[in-house]
C-alpha positions as MATLAB code, in Angstrom:
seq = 'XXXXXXXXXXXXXXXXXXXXXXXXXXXXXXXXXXXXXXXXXXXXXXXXXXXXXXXXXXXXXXXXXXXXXXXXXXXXXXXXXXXXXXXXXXXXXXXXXXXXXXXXXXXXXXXXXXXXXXXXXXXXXXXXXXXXXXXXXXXXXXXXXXXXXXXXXXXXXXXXXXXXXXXXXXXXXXXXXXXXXXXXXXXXXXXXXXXXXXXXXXXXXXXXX';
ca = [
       6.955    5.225   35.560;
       8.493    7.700   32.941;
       9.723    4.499   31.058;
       6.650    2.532   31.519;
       4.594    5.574   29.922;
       7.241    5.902   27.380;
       7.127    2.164   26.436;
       3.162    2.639   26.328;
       3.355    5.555   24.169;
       6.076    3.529   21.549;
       3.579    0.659   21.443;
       0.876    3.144   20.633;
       2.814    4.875   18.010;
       3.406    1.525   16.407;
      -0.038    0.083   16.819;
      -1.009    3.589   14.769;
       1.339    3.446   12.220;
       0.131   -0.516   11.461;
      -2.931    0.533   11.282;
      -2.248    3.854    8.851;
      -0.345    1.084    7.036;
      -3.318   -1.410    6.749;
      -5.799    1.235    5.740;
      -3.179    2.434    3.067;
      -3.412   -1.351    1.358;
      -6.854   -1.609    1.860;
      -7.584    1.478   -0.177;
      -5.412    0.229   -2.928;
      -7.114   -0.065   -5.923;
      -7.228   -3.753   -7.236;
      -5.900   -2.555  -11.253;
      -3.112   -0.572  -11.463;
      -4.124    3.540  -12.173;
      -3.050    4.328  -15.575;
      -1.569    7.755  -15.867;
      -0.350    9.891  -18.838;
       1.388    8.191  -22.248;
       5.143    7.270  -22.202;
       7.542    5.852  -24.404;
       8.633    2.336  -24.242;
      10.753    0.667  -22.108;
      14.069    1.037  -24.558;
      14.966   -2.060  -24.807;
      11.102   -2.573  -25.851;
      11.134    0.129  -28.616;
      10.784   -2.242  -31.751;
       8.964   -5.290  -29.437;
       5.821   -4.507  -31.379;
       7.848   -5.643  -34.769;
       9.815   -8.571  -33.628;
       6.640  -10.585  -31.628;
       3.363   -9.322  -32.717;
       1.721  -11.167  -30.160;
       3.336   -9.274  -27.568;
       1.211   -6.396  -28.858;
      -2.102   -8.109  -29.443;
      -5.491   -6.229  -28.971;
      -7.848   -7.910  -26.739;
     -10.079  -10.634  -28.890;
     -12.501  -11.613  -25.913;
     -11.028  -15.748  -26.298;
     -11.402  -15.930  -22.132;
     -11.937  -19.219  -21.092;
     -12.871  -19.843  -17.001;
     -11.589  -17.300  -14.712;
     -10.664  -19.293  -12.102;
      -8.634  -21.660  -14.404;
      -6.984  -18.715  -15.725;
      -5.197  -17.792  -12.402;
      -3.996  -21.453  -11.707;
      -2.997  -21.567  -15.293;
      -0.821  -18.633  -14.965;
       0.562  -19.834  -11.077;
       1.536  -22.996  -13.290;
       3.233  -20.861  -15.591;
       4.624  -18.868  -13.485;
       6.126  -21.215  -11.719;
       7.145  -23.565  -14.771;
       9.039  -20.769  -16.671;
      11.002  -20.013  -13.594;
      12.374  -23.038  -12.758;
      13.521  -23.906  -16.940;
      14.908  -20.614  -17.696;
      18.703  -19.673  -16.390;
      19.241  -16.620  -15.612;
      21.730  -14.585  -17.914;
      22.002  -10.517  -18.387;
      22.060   -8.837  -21.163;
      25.355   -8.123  -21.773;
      26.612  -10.931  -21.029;
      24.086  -12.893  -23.767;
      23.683   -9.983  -26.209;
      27.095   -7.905  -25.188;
      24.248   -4.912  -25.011;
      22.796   -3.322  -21.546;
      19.172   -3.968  -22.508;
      17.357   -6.088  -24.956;
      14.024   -7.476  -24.558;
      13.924  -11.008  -26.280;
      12.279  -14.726  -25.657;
      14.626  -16.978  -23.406;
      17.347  -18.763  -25.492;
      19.329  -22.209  -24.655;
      21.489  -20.202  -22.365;
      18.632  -18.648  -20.228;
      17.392  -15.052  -20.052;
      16.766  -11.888  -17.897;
      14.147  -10.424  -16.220;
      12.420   -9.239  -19.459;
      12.664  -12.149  -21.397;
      10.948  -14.440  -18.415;
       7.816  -11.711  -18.737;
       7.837  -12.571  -22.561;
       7.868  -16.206  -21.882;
       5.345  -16.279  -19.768;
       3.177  -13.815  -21.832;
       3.935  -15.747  -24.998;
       2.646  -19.445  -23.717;
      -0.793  -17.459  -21.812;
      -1.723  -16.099  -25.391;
      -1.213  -19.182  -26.782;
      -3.276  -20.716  -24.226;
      -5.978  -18.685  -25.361;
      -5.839  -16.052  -22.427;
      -6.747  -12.253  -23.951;
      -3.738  -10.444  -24.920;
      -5.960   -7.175  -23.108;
      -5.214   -9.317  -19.622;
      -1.242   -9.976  -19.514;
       0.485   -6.868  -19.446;
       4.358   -6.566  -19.335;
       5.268   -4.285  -16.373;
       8.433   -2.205  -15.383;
       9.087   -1.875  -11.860;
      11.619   -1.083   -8.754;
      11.900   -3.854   -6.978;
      12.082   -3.784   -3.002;
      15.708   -3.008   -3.099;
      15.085   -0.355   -5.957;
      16.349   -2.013   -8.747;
      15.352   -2.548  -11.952;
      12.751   -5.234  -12.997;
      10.356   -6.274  -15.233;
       7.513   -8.559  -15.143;
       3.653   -9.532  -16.084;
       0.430   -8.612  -14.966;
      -2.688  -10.766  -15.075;
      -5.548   -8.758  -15.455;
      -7.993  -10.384  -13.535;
     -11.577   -9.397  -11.992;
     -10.474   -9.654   -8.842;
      -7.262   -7.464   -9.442;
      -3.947   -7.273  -11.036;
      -1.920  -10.387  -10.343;
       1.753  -10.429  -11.296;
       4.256  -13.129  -12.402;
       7.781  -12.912  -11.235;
      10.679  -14.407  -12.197;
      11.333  -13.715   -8.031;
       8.697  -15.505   -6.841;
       7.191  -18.621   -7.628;
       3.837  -16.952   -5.708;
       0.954  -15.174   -7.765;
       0.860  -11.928   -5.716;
      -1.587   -9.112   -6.092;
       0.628   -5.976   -7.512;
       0.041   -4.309   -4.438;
       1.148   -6.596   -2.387;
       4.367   -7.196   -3.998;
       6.595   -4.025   -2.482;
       7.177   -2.729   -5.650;
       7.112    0.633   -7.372;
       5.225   -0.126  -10.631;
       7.010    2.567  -12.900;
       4.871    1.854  -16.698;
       3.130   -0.912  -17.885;
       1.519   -1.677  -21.293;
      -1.499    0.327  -22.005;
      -4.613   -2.912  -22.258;
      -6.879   -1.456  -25.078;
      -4.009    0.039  -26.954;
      -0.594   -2.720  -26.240;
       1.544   -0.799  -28.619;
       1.747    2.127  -25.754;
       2.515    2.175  -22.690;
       1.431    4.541  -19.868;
       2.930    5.724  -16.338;
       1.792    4.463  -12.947;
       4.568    5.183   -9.928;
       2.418    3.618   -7.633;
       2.931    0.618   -4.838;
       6.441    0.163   -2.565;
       7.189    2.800   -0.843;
       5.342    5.524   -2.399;
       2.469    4.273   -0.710;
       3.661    3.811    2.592;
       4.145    7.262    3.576;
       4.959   11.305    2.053;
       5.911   10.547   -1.483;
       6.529   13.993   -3.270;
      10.677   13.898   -2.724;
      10.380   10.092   -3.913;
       8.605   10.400   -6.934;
      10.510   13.629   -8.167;
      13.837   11.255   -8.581;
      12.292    7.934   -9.771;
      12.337    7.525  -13.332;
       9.773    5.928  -15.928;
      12.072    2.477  -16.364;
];
């Protein structure tokens, strides 16, 4: 009996905690919270100079919505499957550069600015895709772009062919570009595991990548 009330009382913690969990998403806003001004990614520092239309203000040039997110899922998709991936150091022979794909592929960053360069061109505001640092889910390092859509943020991912709400993604979004003002950039420390339980330890370590 002591087992079987034991074995009830695990399934009831677990049941709880799914639920805490499921309320916790559903009260996740759809846009990522901006928080205070921050500096630049660094290898982002002179982006501004080198690709202007990485740092375009919003011109209101939005076609359909709906085409918009299967545009970017094509993308998405597209970019990821032509572009090798290469680091850094072993392209540049530097840790951290942010730069357009060449022959030989490209990192993390450099799918992001891919994907943002052929949406502008496509006529997508430059207020809607907004390069993104994050942790990934094994607390990494990463970098990709947000879609700012109407219905929520959607992000493109050299990791995943999928267009996946940021929320839903099970990463910490450290910064991302600020929309009105795409020279700056702005804090958020929001998503993974900071929303799945007490935070306050977590975010004291994690910093602004």
């Amino acid at each position: 009996m002591s087992c079987l009330i034991l074995g009830i009382g695990l399934l009831a913690s677990i049941a709880a905690s799914a639920t805490a969990t499921r309320a916790q998403q559903a009260a996740m806003p759809r846009h990522l919270p901006l928080g205070e001004a921050v500096p630049p990614p660094e290898g982002a520092v002179d982006l501004c100079n080198r690709f202007s239309w990485a740092c375009a203000r919003s011109s209101n040039r939005d076609g359909r919505l709906d085409d918009m997110l299967m545009m970017a899922h094509r993308v998405n998709r597209d970019v990821n499957r032509s572009v090798r991936p290469i680091s850094d150091l072993k392209q540049y022979g530097r840790e951290e550069l942010w730069a357009l794909p060449t022959p030989r592929g490209g990192d993390c960053e450099d799918y992001a600015l891919r994907k943002k360069q052929i949406l502008y061109a496509s006529g997508v505001d430059p207020a809607r895709l907004l390069l993104a640092t994050v942790l990934d889910t094994n607390m990494s390092p990463h970098a990709v772009l947000v879609l700012r859509h109407e219905t929520g943020d959607f992000v493109l991912d050299n990791l995943n062919n999928k267009l996946l709400g940021w929320a839903k993604t099970g990463y910490i979004f450290m910064r991302v570009q600020n929309p009105r003002a795409p020279h700056g950039w702005n804090m958020v420390l929001r998503g993974g595991v900071l929303d799945d339980g007490p935070t306050s330890s977590i975010t004291k370590c994690v910093q602004p990548y």
